[in-house]
PDB file of C-alpha atoms in Angstrom:
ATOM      1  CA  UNK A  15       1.278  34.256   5.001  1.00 47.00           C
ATOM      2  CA  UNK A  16      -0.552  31.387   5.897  1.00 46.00           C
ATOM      3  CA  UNK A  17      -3.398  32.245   3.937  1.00 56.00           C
ATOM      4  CA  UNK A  18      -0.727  32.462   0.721  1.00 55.00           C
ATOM      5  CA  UNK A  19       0.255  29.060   1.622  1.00 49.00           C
ATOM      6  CA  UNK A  20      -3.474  27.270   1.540  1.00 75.00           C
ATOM      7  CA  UNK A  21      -4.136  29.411  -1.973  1.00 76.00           C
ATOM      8  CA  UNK A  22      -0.340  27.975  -3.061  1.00 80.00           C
ATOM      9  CA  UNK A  23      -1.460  24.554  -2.035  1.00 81.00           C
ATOM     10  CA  UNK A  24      -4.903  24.548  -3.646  1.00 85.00           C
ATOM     11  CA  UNK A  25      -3.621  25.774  -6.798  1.00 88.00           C
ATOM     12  CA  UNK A  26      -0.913  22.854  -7.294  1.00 88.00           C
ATOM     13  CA  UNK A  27      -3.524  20.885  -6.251  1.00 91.00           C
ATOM     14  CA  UNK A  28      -6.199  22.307  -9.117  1.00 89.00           C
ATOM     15  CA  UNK A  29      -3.164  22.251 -11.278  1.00 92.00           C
ATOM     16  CA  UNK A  30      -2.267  18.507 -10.947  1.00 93.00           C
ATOM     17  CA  UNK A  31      -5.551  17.226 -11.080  1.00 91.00           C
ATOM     18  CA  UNK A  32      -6.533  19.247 -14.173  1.00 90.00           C
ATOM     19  CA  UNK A  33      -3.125  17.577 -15.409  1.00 92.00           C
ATOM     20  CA  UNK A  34      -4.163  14.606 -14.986  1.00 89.00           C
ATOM     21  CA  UNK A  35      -7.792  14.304 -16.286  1.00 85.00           C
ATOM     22  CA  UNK A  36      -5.936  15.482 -19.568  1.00 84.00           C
ATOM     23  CA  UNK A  37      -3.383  13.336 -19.938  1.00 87.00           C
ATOM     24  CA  UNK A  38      -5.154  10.065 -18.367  1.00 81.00           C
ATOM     25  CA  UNK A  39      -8.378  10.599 -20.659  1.00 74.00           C
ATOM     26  CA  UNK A  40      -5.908  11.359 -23.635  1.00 76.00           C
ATOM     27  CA  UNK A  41      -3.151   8.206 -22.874  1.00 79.00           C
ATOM     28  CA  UNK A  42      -4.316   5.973 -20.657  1.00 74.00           C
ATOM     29  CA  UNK A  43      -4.422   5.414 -17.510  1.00 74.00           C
ATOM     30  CA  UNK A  44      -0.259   4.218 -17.316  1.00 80.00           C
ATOM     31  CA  UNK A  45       0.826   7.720 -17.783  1.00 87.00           C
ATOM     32  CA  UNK A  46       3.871   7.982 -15.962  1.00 91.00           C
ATOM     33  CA  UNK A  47       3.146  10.260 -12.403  1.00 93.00           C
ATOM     34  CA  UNK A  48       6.536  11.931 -13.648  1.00 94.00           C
ATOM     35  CA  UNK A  49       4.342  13.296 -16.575  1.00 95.00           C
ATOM     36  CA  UNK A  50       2.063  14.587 -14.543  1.00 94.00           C
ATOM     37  CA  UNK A  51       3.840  16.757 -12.706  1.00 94.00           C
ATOM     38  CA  UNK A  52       5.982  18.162 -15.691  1.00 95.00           C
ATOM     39  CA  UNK A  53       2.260  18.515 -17.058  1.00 94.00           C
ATOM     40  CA  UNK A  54       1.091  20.168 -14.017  1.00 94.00           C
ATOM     41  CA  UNK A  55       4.119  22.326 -13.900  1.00 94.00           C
ATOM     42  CA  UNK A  56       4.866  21.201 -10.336  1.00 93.00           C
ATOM     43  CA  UNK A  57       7.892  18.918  -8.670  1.00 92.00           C
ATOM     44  CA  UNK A  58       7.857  15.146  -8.760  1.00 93.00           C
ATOM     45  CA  UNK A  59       7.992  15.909  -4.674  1.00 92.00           C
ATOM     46  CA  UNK A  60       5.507  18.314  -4.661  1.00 92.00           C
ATOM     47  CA  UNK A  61       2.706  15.708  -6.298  1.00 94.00           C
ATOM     48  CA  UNK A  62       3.630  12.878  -4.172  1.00 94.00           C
ATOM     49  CA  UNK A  63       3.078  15.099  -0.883  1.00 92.00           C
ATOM     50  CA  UNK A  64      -0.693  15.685  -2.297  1.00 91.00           C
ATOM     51  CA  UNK A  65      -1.137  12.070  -3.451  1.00 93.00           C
ATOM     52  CA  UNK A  66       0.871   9.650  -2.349  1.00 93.00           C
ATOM     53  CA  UNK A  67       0.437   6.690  -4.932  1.00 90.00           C
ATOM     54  CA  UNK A  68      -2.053   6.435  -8.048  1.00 86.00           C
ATOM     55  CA  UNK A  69      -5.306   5.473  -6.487  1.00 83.00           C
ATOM     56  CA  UNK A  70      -5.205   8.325  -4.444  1.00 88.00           C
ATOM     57  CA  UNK A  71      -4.240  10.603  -7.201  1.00 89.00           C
ATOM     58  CA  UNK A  72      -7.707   8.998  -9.287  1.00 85.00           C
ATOM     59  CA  UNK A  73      -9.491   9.093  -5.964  1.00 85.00           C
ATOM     60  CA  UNK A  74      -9.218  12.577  -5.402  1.00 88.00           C
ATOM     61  CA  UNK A  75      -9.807  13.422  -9.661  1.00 86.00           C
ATOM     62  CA  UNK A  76     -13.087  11.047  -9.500  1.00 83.00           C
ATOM     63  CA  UNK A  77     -14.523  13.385  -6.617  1.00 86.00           C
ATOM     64  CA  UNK A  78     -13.347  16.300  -8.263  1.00 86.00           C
ATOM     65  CA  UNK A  79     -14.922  15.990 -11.806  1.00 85.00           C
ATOM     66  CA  UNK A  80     -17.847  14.409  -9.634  1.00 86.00           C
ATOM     67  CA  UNK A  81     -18.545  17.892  -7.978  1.00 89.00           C
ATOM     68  CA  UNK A  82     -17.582  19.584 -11.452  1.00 88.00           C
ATOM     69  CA  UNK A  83     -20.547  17.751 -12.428  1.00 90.00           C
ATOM     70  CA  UNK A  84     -22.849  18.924  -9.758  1.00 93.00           C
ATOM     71  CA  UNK A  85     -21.444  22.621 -10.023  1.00 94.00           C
ATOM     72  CA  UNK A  86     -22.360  21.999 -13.364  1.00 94.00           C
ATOM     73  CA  UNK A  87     -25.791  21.017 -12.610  1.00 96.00           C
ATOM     74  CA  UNK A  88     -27.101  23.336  -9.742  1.00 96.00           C
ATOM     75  CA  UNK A  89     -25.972  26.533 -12.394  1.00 97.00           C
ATOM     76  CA  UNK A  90     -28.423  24.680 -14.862  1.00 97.00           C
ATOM     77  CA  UNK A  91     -31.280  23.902 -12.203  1.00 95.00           C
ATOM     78  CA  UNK A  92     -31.229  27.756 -11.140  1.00 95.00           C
ATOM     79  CA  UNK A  93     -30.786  29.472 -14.075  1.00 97.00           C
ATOM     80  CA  UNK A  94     -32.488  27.371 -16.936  1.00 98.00           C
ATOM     81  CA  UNK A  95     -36.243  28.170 -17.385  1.00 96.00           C
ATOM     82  CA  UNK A  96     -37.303  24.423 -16.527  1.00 97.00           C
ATOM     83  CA  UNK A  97     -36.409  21.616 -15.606  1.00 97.00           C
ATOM     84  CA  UNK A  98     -36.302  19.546 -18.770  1.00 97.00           C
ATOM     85  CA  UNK A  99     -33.942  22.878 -20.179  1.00 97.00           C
ATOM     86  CA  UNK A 100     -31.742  22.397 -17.182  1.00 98.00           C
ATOM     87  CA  UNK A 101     -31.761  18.747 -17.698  1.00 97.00           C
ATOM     88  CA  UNK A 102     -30.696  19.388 -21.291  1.00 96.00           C
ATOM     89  CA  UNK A 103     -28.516  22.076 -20.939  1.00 96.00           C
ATOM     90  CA  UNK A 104     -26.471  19.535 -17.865  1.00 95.00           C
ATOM     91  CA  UNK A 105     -26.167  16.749 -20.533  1.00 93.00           C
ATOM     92  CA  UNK A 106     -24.795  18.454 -23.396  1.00 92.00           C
ATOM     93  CA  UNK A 107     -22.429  20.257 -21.194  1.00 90.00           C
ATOM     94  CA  UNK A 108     -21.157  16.874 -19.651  1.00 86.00           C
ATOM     95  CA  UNK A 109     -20.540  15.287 -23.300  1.00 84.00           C
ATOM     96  CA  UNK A 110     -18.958  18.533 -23.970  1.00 80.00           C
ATOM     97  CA  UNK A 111     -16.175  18.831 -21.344  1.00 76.00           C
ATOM     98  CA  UNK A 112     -16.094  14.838 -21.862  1.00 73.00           C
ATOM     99  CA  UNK A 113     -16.833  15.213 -18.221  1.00 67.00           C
ATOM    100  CA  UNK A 114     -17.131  11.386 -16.897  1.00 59.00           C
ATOM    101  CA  UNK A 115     -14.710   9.627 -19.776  1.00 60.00           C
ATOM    102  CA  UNK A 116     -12.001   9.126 -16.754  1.00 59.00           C
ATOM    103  CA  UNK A 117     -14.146   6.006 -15.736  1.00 54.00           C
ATOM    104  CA  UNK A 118     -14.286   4.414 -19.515  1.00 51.00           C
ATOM    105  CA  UNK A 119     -10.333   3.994 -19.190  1.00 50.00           C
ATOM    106  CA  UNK A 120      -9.718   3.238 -15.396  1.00 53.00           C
ATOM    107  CA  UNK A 121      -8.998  -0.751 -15.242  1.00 51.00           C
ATOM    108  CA  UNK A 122     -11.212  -2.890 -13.459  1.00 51.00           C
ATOM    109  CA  UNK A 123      -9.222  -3.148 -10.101  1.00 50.00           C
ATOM    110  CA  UNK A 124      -8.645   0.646  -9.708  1.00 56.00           C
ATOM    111  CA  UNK A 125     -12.556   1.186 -11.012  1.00 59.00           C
ATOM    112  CA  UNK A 126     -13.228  -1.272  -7.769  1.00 61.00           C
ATOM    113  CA  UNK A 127     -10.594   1.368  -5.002  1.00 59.00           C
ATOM    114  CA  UNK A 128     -12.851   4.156  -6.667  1.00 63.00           C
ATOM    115  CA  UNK A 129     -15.949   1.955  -5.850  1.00 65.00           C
ATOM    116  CA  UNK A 130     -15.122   1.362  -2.835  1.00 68.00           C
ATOM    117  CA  UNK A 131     -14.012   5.199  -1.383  1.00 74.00           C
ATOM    118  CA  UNK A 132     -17.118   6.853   0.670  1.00 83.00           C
ATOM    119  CA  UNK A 133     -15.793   9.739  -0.579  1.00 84.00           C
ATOM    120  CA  UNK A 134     -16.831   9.237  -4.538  1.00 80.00           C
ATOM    121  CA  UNK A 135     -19.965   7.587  -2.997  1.00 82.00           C
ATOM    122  CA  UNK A 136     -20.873  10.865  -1.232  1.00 88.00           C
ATOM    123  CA  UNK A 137     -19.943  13.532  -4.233  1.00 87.00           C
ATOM    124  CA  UNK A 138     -21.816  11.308  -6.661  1.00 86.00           C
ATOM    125  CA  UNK A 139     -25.133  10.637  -4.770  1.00 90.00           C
ATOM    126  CA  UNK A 140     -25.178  14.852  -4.057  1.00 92.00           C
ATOM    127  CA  UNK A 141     -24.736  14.715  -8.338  1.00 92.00           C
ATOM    128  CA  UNK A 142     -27.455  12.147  -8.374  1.00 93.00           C
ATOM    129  CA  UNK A 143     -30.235  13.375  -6.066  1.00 94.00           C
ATOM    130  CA  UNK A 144     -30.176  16.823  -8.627  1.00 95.00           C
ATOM    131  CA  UNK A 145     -30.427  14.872 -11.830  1.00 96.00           C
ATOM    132  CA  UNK A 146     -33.325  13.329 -10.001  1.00 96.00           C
ATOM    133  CA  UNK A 147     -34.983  16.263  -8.896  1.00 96.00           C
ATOM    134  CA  UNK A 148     -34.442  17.516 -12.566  1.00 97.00           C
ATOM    135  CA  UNK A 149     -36.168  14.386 -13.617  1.00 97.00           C
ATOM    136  CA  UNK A 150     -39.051  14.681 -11.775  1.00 96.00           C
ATOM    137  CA  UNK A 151     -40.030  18.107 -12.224  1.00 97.00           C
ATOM    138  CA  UNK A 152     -39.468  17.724 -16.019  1.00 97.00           C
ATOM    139  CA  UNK A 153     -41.573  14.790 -15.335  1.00 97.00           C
ATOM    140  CA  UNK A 154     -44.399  16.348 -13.701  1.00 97.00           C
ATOM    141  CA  UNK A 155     -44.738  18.918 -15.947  1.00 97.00           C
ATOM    142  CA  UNK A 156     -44.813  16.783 -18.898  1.00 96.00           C
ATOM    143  CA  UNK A 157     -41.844  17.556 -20.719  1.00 96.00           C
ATOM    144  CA  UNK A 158     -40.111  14.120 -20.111  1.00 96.00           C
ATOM    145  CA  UNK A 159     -41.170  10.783 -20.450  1.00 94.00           C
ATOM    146  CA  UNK A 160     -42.588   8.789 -17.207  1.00 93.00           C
ATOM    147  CA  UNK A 161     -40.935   5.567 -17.371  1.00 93.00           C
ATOM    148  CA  UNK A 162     -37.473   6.903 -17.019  1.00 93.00           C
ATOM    149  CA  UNK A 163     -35.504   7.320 -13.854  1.00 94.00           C
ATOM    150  CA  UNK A 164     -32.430   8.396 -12.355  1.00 94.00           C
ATOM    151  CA  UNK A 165     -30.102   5.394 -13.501  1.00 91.00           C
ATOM    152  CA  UNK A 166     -31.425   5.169 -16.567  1.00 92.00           C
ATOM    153  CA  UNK A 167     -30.211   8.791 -17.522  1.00 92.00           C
ATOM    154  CA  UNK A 168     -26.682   8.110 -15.667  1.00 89.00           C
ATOM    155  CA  UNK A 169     -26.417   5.031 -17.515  1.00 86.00           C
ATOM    156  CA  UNK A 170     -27.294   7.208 -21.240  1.00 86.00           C
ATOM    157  CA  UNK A 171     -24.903   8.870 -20.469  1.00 84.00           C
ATOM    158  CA  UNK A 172     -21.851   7.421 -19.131  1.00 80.00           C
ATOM    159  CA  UNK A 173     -22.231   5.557 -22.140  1.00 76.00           C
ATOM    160  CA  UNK A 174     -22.436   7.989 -24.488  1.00 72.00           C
ATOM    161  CA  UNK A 175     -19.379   9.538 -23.011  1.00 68.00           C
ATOM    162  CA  UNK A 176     -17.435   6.136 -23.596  1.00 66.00           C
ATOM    163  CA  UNK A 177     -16.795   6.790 -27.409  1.00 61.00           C
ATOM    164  CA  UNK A 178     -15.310   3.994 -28.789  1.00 56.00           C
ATOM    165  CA  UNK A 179     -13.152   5.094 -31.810  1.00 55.00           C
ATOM    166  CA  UNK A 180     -13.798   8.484 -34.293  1.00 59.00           C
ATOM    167  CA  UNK A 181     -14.648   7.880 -37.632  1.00 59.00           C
ATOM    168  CA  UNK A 182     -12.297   8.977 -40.683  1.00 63.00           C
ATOM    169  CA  UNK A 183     -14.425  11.775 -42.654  1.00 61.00           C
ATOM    170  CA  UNK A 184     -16.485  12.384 -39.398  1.00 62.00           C
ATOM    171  CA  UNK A 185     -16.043  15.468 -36.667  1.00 73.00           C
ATOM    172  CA  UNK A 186     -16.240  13.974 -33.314  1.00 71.00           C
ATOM    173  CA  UNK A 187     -17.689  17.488 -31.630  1.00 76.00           C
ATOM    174  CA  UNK A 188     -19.863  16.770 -34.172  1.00 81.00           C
ATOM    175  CA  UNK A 189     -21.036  13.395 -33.733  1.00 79.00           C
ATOM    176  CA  UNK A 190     -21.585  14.017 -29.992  1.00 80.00           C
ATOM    177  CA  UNK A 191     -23.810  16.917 -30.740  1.00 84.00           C
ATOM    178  CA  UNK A 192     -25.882  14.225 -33.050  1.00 86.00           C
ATOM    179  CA  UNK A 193     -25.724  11.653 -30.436  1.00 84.00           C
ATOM    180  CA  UNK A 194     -26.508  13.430 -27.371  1.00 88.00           C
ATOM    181  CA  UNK A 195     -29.635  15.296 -29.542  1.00 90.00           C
ATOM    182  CA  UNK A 196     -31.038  12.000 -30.230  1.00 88.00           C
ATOM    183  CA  UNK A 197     -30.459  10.922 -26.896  1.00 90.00           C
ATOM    184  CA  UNK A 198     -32.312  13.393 -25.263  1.00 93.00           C
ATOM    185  CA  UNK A 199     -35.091  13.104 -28.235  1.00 92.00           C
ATOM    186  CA  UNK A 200     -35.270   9.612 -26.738  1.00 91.00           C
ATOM    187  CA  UNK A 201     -36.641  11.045 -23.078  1.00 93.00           C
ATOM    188  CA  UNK A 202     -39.577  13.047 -25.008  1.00 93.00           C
ATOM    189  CA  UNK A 203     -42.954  12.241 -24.487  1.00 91.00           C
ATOM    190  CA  UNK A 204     -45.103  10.969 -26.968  1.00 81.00           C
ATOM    191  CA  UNK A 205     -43.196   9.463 -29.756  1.00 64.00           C
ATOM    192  CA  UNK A 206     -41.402   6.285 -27.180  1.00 67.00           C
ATOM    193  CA  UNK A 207     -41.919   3.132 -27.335  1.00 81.00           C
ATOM    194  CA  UNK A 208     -43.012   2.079 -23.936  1.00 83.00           C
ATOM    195  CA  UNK A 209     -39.526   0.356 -21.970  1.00 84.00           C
ATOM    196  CA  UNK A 210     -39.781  -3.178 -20.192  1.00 86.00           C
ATOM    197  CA  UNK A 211     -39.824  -3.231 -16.531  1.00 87.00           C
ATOM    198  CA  UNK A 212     -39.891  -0.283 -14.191  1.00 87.00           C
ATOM    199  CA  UNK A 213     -37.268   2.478 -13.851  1.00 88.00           C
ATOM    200  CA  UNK A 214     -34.825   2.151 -11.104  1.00 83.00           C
ATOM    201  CA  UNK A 215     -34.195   5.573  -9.004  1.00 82.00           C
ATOM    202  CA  UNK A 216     -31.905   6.369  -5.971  1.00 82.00           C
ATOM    203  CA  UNK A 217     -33.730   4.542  -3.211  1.00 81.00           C
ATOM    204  CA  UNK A 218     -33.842   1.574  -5.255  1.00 79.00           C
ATOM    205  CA  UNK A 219     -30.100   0.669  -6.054  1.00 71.00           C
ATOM    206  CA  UNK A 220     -27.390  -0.402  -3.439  1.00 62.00           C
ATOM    207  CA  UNK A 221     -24.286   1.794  -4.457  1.00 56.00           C
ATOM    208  CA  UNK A 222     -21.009  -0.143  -3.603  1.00 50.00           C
ATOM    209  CA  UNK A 223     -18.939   1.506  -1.129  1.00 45.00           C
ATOM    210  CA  UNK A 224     -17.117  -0.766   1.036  1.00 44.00           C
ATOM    211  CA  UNK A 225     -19.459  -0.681   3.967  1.00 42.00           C
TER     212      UNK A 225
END
C-alpha cells in the first residue's frame, strides 16, 4: 500500500509539473495556480501540499526540465557515434521540446529565487559538466571548433530558445530547424571567423547560488 501511495504521489507530482511547463511557457508566468491544477487534473489542495506557493512550484519545474535536459544528454553521449553527433543530436532535441523557454518568461525577481536555490545550481552544473565533456571530445577530435567553450554553447542556446515573436507566412518548427542548423554550422571548423577573447568553461565562471 505504501508503495501505491509514493507511485500516487509521484504521478500528481509528474502531472502538475508537466501542467505547468505547458501552460507557463504558453501564458505567462501569472497563470492562475487554480489552472494548474484543473490542468494537471489534480485538487487545488492536492497542488498546494506539493508546492506550497509559486517559487516553489518554478523551483521544483526548473530542476526538473534541468535533469530532462541531462537525461536528454547522457542518451545522446552513449548512443550517438561521437561526440560532435551527440552534441548535435542534444541541441536539436532541446529546441525541439522548447526545453529551457521557462527561463525566457520567468520575471526578474523569481529568475533571482531560481538563482539563488542550490538545488537548480546542482541539476544544472551535472547538465553542464556533459555538454562540456561533449565539447571537448568533439574538440579533440576535430569536429568542433577550438575557441568555443561550455558557456558559449549554453548561451547559443538559451537564446535561441527565447523566440521572440513567429512570423506570418513562416512555420516556427520550421524556422528552429533553420536556426539551430546554422547554429551548429557556426561551431564547425574551418569556415569561422576567429572570436575575440578566450572561451569561458565551468571552472572559470562563479554560478550564483546564494552562498
Amino acid at each position: 500500500m505504501t508503495g501505491q501511495l509514493r507511485a500516487d504521489a509521484k504521478r500528481n507530482r509528474d502531472q502538475i509539473l508537466a501542467a505547468a511547463r505547458e501552460l507557463l511557457v504558453n501564458q505567462g508566468v501569472g497563470v492562475p495556480m487554480e489552472e494548474i491544477a484543473r490542468h494537471a487534473g489534480v485538487g487545488v489542495g492536492t497542488l498546494y501540499r506539493r508546492f506550497p506557493d509559486r517559487v516553489a512550484l518554478l523551483r521544483a519545474l526548473s530542476v526538473h526540465t534541468v535533469e530532462h535536459m541531462t537525461d536528454l544528454a547522457r542518451t545522446a553521449l552513449h548512443t550517438e557515434p561521437d561526440a560532435w553527433n551527440a552534441l548535435s543530436r542534444f541541441v536539436r532535441e532541446c529546441v525541439a521540446l522548447r526545453l529551457g523557454a521557462l527561463r525566457s518568461i520567468v520575471d526578474p525577481q523569481l529568475h533571482t529565487a531560481l538563482q539563488h536555490s542550490e538545488e537548480v545550481h546542482s541539476a544544472r552544473m551535472d547538465l553542464l559538466g556533459i555538454v562540456e565533456q561533449m565539447i571537448a571530445t568533439a574538440q579533440r577530435d576535430g569536429s568542433m571548433r577550438t575557441d568555443v567553450g561550455v558557456v558559449d554553447v549554453a548561451m547559443l542556446v538559451s537564446l535561441h530558445l527565447k523566440r521572440p515573436f513567429d512570423l506570418p507566412g513562416t512555420q516556427p518548427e520550421e524556422m528552429d530547424a533553420r536556426l539551430t542548423q546554422l547554429m551548429l554550422d557556426g561551431l564547425r571548423p574551418g569556415s569561422a571567423t576567429p572570436l575575440p577573447g578566450k572561451p569561458a568553461n565551468l571552472s572559470d565562471v562563479q554560478w550564483r547560488t546564494g552562498r
